[in-house]
mmCIF file with all atom_site columns, C-alpha atoms and ligand atoms in Angstrom:
data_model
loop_
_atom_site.group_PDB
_atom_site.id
_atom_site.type_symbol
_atom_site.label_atom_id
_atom_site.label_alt_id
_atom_site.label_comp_id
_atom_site.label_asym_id
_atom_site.label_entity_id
_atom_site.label_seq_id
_atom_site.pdbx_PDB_ins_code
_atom_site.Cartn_x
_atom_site.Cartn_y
_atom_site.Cartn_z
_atom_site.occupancy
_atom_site.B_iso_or_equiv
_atom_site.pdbx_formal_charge
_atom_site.auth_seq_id
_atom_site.auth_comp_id
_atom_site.auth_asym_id
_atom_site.auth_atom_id
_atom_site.pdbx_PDB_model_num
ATOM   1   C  CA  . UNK A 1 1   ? -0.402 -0.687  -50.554 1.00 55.00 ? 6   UNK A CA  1
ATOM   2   C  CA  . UNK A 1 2   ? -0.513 0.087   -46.535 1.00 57.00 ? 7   UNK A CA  1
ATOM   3   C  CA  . UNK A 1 3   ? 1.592  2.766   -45.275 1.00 59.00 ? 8   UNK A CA  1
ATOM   4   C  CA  . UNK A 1 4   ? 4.713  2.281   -43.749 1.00 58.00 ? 9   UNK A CA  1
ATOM   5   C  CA  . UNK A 1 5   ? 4.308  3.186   -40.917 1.00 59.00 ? 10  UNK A CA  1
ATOM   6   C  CA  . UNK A 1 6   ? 1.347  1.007   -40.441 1.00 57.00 ? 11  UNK A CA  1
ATOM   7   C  CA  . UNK A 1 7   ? 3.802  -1.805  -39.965 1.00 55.00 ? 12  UNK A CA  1
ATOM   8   C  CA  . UNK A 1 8   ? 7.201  0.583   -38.360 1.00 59.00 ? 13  UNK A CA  1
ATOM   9   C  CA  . UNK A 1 9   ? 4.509  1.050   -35.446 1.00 57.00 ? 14  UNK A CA  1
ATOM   10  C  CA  . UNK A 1 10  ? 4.340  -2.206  -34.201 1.00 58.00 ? 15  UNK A CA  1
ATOM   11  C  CA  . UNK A 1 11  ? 7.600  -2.746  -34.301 1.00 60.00 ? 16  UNK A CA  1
ATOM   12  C  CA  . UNK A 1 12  ? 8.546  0.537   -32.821 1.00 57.00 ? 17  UNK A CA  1
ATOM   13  C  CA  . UNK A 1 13  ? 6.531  -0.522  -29.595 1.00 56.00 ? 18  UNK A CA  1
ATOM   14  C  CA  . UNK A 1 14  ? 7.695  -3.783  -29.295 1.00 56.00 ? 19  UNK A CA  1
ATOM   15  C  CA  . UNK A 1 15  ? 11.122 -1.840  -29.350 1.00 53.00 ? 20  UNK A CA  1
ATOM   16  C  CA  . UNK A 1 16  ? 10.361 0.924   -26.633 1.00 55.00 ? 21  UNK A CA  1
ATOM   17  C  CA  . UNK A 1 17  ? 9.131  -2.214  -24.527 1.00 56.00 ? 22  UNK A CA  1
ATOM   18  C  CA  . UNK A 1 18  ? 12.194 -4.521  -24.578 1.00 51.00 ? 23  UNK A CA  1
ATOM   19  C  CA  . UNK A 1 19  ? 14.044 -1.346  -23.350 1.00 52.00 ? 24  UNK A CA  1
ATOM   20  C  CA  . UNK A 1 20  ? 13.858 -0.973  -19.916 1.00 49.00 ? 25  UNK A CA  1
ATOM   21  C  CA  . UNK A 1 21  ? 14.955 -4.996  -19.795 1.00 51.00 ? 26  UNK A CA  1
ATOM   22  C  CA  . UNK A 1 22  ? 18.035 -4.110  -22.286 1.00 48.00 ? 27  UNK A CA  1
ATOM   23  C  CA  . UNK A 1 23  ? 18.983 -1.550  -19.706 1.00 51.00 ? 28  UNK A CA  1
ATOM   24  C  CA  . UNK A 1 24  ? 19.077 -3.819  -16.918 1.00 60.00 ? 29  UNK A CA  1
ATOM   25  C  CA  . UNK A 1 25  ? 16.376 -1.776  -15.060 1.00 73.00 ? 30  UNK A CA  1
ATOM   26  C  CA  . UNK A 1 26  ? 14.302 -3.680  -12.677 1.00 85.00 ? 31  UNK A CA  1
ATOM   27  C  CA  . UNK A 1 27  ? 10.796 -3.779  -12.963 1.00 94.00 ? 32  UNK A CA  1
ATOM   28  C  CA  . UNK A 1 28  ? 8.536  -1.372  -10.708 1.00 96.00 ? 33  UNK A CA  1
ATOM   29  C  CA  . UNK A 1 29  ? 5.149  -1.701  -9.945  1.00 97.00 ? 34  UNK A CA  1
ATOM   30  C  CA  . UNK A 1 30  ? 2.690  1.239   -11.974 1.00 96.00 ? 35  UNK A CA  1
ATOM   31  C  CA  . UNK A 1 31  ? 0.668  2.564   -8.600  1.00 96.00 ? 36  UNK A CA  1
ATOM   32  C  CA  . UNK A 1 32  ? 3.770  3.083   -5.956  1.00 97.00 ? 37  UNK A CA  1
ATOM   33  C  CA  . UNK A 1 33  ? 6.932  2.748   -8.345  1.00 97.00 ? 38  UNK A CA  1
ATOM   34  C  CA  . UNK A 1 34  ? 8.429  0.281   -6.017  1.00 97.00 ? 39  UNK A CA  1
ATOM   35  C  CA  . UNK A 1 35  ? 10.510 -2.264  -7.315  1.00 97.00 ? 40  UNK A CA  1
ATOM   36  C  CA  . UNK A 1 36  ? 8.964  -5.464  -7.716  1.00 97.00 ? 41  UNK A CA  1
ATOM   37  C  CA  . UNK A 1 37  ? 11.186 -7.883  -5.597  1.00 97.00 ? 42  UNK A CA  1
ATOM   38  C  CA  . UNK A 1 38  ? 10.905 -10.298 -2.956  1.00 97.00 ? 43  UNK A CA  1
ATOM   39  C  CA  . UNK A 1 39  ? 8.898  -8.378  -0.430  1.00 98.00 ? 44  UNK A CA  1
ATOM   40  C  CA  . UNK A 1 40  ? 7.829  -5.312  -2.083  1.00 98.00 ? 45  UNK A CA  1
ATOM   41  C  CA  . UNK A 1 41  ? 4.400  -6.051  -1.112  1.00 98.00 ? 46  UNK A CA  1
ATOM   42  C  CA  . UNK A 1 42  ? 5.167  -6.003  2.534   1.00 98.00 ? 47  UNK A CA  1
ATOM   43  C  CA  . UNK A 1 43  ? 6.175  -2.779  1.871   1.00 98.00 ? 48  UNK A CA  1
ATOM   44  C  CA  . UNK A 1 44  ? 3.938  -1.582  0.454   1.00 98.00 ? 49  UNK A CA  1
ATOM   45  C  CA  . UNK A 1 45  ? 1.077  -3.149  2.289   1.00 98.00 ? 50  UNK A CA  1
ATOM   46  C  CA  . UNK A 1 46  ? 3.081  -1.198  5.588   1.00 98.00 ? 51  UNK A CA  1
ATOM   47  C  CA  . UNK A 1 47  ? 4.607  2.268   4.279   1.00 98.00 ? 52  UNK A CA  1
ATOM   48  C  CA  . UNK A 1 48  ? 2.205  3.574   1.927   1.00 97.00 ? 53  UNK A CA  1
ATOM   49  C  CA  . UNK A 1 49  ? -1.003 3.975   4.406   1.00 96.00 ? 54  UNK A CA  1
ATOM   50  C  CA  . UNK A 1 50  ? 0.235  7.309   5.449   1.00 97.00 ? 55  UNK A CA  1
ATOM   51  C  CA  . UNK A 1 51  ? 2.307  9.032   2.827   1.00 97.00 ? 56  UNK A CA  1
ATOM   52  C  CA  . UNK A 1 52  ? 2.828  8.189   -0.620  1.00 97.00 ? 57  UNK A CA  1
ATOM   53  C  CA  . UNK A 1 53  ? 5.611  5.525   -1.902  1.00 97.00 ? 58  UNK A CA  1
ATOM   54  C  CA  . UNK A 1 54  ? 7.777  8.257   -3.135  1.00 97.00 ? 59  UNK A CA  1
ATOM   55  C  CA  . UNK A 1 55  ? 8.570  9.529   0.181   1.00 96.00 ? 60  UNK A CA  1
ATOM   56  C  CA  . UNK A 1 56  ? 9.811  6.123   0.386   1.00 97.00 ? 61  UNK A CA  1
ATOM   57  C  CA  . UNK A 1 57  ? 11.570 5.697   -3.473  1.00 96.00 ? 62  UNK A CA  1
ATOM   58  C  CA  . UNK A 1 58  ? 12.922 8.984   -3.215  1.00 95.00 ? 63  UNK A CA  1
ATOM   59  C  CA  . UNK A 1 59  ? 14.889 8.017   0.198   1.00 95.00 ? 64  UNK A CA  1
ATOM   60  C  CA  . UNK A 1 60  ? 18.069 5.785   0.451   1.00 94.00 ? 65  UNK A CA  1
ATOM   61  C  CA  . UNK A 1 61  ? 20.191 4.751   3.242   1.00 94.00 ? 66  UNK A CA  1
ATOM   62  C  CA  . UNK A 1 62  ? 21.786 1.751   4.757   1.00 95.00 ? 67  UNK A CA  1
ATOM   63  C  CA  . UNK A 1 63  ? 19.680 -1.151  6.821   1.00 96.00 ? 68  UNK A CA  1
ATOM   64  C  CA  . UNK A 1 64  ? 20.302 1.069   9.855   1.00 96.00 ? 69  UNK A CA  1
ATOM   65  C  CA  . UNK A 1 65  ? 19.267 3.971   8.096   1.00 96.00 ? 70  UNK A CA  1
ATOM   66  C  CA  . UNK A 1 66  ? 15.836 2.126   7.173   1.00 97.00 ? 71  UNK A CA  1
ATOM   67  C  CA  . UNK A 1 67  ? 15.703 1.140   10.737  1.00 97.00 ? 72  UNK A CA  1
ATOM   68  C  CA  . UNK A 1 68  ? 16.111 4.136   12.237  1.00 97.00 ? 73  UNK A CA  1
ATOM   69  C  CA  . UNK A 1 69  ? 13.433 6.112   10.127  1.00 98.00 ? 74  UNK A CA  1
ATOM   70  C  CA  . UNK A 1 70  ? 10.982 3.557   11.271  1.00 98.00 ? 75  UNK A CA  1
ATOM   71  C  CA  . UNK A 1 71  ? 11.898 3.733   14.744  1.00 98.00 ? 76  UNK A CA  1
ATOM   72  C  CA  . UNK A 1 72  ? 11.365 7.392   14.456  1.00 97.00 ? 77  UNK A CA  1
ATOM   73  C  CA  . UNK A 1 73  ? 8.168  6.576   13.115  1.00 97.00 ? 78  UNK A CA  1
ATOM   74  C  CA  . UNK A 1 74  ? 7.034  4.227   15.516  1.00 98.00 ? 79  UNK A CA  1
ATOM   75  C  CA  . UNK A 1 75  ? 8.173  6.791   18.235  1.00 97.00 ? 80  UNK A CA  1
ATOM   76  C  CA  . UNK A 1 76  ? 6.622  10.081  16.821  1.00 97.00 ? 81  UNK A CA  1
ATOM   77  C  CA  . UNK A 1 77  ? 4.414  9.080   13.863  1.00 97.00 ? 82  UNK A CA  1
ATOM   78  C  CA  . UNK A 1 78  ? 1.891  6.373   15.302  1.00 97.00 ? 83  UNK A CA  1
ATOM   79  C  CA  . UNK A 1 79  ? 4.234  3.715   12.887  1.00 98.00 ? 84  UNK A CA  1
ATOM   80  C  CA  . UNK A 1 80  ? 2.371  0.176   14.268  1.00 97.00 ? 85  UNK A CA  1
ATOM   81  C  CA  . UNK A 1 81  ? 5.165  -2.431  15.420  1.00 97.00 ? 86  UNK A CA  1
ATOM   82  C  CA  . UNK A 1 82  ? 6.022  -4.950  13.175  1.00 97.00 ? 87  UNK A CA  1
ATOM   83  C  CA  . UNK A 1 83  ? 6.559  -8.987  14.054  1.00 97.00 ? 88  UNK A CA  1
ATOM   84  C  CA  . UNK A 1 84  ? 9.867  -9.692  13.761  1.00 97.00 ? 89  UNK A CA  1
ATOM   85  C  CA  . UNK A 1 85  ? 10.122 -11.093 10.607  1.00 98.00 ? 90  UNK A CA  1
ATOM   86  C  CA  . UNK A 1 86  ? 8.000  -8.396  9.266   1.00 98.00 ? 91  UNK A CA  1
ATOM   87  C  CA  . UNK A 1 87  ? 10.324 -5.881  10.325  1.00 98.00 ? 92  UNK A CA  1
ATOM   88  C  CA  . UNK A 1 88  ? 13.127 -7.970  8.243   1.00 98.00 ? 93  UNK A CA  1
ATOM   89  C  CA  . UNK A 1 89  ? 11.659 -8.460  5.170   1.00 98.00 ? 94  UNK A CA  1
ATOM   90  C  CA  . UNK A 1 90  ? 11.063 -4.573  4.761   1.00 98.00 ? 95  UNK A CA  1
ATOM   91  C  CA  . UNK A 1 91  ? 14.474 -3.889  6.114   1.00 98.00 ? 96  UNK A CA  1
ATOM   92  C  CA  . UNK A 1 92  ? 15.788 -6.209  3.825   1.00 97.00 ? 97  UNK A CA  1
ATOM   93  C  CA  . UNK A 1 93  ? 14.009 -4.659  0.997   1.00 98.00 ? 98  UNK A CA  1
ATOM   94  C  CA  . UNK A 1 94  ? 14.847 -1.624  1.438   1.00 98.00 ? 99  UNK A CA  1
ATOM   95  C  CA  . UNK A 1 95  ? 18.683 -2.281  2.316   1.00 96.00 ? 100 UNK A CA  1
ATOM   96  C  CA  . UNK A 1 96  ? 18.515 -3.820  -1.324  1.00 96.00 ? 101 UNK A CA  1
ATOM   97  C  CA  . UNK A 1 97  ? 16.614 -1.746  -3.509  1.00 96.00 ? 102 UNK A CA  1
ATOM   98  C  CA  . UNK A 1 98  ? 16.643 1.695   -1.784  1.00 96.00 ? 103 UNK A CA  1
ATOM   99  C  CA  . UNK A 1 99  ? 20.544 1.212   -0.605  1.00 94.00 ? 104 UNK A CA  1
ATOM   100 C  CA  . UNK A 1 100 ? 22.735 4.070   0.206   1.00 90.00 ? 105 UNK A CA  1
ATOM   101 C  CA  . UNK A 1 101 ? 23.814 5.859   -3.007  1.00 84.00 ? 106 UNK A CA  1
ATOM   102 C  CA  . UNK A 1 102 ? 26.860 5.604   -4.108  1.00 77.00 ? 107 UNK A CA  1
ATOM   103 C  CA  . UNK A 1 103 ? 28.896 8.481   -5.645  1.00 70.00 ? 108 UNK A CA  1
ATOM   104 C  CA  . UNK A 1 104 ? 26.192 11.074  -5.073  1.00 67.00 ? 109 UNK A CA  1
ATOM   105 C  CA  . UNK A 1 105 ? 28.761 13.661  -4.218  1.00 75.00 ? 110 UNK A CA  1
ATOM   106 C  CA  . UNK A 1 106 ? 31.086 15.144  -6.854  1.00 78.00 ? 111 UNK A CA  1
ATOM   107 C  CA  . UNK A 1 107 ? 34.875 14.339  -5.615  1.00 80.00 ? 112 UNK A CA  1
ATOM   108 C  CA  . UNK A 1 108 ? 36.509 16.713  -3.300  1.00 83.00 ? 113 UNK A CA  1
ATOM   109 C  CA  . UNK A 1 109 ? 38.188 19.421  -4.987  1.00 85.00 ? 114 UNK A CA  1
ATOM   110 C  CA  . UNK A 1 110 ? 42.507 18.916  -5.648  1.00 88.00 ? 115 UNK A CA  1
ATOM   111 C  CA  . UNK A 1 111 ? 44.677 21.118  -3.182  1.00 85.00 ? 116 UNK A CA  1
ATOM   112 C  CA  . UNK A 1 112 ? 45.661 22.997  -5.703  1.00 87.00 ? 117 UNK A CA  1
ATOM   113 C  CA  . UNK A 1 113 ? 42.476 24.369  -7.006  1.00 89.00 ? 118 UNK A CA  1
ATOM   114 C  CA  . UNK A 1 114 ? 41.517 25.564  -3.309  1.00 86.00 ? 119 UNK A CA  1
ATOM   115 C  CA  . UNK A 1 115 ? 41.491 28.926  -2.315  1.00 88.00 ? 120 UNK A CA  1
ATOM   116 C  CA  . UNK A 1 116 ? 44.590 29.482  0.223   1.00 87.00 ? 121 UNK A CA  1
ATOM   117 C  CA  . UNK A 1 117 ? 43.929 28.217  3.876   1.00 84.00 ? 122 UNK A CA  1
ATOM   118 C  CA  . UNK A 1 118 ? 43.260 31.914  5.853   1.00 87.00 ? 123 UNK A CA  1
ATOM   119 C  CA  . UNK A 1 119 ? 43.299 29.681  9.141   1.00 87.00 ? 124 UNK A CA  1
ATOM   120 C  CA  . UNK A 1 120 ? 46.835 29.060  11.481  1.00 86.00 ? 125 UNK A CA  1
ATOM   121 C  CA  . UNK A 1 121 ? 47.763 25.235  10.860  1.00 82.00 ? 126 UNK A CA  1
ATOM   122 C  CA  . UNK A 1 122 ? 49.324 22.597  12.733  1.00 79.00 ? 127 UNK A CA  1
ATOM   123 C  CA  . UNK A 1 123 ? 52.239 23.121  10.186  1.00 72.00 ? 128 UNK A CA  1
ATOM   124 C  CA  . UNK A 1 124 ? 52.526 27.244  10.363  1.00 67.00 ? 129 UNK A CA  1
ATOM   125 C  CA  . UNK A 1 125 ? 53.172 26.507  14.052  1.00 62.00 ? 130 UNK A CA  1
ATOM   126 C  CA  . UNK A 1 126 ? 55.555 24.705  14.411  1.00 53.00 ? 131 UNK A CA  1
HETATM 127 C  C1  . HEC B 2 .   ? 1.415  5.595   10.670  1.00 79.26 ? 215 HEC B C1  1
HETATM 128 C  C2  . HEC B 2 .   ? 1.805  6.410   9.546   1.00 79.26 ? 215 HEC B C2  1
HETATM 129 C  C3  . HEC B 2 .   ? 3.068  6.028   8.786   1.00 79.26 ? 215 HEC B C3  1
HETATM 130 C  C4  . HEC B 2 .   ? 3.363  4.809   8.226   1.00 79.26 ? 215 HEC B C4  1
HETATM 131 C  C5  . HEC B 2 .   ? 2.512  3.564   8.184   1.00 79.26 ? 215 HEC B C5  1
HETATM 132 C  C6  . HEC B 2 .   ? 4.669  4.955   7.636   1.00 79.26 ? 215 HEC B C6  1
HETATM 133 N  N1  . HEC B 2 .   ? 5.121  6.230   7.778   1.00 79.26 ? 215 HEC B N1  1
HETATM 134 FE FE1 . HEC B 2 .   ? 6.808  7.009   6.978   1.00 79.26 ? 215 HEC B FE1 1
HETATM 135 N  N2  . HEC B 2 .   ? 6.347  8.814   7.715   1.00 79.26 ? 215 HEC B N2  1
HETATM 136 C  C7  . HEC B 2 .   ? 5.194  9.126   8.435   1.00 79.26 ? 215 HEC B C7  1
HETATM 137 C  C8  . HEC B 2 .   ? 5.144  10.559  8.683   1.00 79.26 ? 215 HEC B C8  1
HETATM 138 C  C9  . HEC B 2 .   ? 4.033  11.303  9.421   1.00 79.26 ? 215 HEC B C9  1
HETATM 139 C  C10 . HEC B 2 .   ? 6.294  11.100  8.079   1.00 79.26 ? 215 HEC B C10 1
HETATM 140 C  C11 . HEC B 2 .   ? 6.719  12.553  8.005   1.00 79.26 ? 215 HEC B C11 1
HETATM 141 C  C12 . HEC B 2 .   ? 6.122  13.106  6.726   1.00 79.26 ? 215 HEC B C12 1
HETATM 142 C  C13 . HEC B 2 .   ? 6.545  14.519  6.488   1.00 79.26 ? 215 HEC B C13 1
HETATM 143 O  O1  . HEC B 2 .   ? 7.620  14.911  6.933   1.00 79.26 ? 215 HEC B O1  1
HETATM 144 O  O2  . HEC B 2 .   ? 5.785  15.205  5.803   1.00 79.26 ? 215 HEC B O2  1
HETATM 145 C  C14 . HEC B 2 .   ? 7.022  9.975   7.484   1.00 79.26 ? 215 HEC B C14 1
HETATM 146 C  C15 . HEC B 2 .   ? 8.201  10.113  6.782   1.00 79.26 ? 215 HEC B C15 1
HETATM 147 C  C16 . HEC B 2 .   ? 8.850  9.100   6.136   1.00 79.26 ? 215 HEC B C16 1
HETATM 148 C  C17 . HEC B 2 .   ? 10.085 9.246   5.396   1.00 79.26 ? 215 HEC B C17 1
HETATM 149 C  C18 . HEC B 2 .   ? 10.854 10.542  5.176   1.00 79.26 ? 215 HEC B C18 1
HETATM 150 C  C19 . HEC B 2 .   ? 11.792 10.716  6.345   1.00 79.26 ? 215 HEC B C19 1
HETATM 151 C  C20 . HEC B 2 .   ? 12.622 11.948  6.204   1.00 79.26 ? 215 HEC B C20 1
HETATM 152 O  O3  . HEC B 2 .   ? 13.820 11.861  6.497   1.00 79.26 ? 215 HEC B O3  1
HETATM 153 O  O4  . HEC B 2 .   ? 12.092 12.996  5.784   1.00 79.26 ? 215 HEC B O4  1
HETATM 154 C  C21 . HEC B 2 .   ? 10.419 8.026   4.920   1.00 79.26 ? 215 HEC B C21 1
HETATM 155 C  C22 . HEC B 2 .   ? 11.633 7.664   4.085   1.00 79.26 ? 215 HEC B C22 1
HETATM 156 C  C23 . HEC B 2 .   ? 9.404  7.105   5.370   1.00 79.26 ? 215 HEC B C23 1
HETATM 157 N  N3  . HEC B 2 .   ? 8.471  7.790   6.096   1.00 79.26 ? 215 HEC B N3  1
HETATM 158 C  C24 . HEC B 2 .   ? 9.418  5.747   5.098   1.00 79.26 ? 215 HEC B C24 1
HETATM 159 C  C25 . HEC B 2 .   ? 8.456  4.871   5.561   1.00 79.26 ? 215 HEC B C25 1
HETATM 160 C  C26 . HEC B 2 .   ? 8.558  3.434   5.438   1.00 79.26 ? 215 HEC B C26 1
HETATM 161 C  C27 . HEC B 2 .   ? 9.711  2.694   4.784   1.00 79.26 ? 215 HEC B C27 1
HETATM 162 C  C28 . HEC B 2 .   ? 7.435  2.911   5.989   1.00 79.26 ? 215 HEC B C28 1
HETATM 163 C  C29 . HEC B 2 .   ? 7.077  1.456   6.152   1.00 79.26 ? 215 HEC B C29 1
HETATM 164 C  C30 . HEC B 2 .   ? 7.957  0.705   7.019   1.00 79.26 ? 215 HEC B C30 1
HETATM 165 C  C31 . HEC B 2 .   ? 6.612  4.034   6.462   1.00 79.26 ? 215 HEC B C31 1
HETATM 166 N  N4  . HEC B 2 .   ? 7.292  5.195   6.200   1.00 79.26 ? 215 HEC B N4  1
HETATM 167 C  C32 . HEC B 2 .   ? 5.357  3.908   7.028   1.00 79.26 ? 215 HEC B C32 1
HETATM 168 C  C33 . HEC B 2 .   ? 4.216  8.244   8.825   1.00 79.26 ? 215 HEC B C33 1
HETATM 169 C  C34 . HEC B 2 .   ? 4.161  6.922   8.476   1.00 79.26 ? 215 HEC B C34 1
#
């Protein structure tokens, strides 16, 4: 008689792969960890010649955001210019996948758990 867990194995992987898809979580490619979307190879075919992709997955901002880091690049960094289009597809990219985060700070603290204003106010002066 085979072990059990001869056959549990199999079925354990199969398991542990249909996760990430069960989660929702999009697929990334294994070298860069860039999403694989519509033009994730123009980004990575233009961003990862000087510094790895994480400098890139680990960032998140708005299209201007995105647009202004590559302006700074092009201005300081010897960032090539990009054709139009180009320029869209990776802004559009990264305006998708690498968006600004949302609720990455805690909430602001209530009034009443604040420490007592030691400043003069608009209120104590009047
Ligand atoms: C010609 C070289 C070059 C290319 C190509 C390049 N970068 Fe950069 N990038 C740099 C340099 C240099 C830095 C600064 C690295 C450091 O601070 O150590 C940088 C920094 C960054 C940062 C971090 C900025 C910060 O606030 O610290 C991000 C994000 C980034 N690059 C994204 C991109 C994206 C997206 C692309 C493709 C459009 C790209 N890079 C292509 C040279 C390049």
């Amino acid at each position: 008689m085979k072990p059990l867990h001869a056959l549990a194995m199999p079925t354990l992987g199969v398991a542990l792969l249909c996760l990430p898809l069960a989660a929702g979580a999009q697929e990334t490619d294994p070298d860069t960890g860039l999403v694989k979307a519509e033009g994730w190879e123009t980004v990575r075919n233009n961003c990862t010649a000087c510094h790895s992709a994480k400098l890139v997955t680990q960032n998140s901002g708005s299209r201007n955001h995105w647009q202004y880091l590559i302006r700074w690049m092009q201005d300081t960094q010897g960032l090539w210019e990009f054709q139009a289009e180009t320029e869209a597809t990776i802004l559009d990219y990264l305006a998708e996948h690498y968006g600004p985060k949302e609720g990455a700070r805690r909430p602001p603290l209530p009034r009443t758990l604040m420490p007592d204003n030691p400043y003069p106010t608009v209120a104590d002066s009047g």
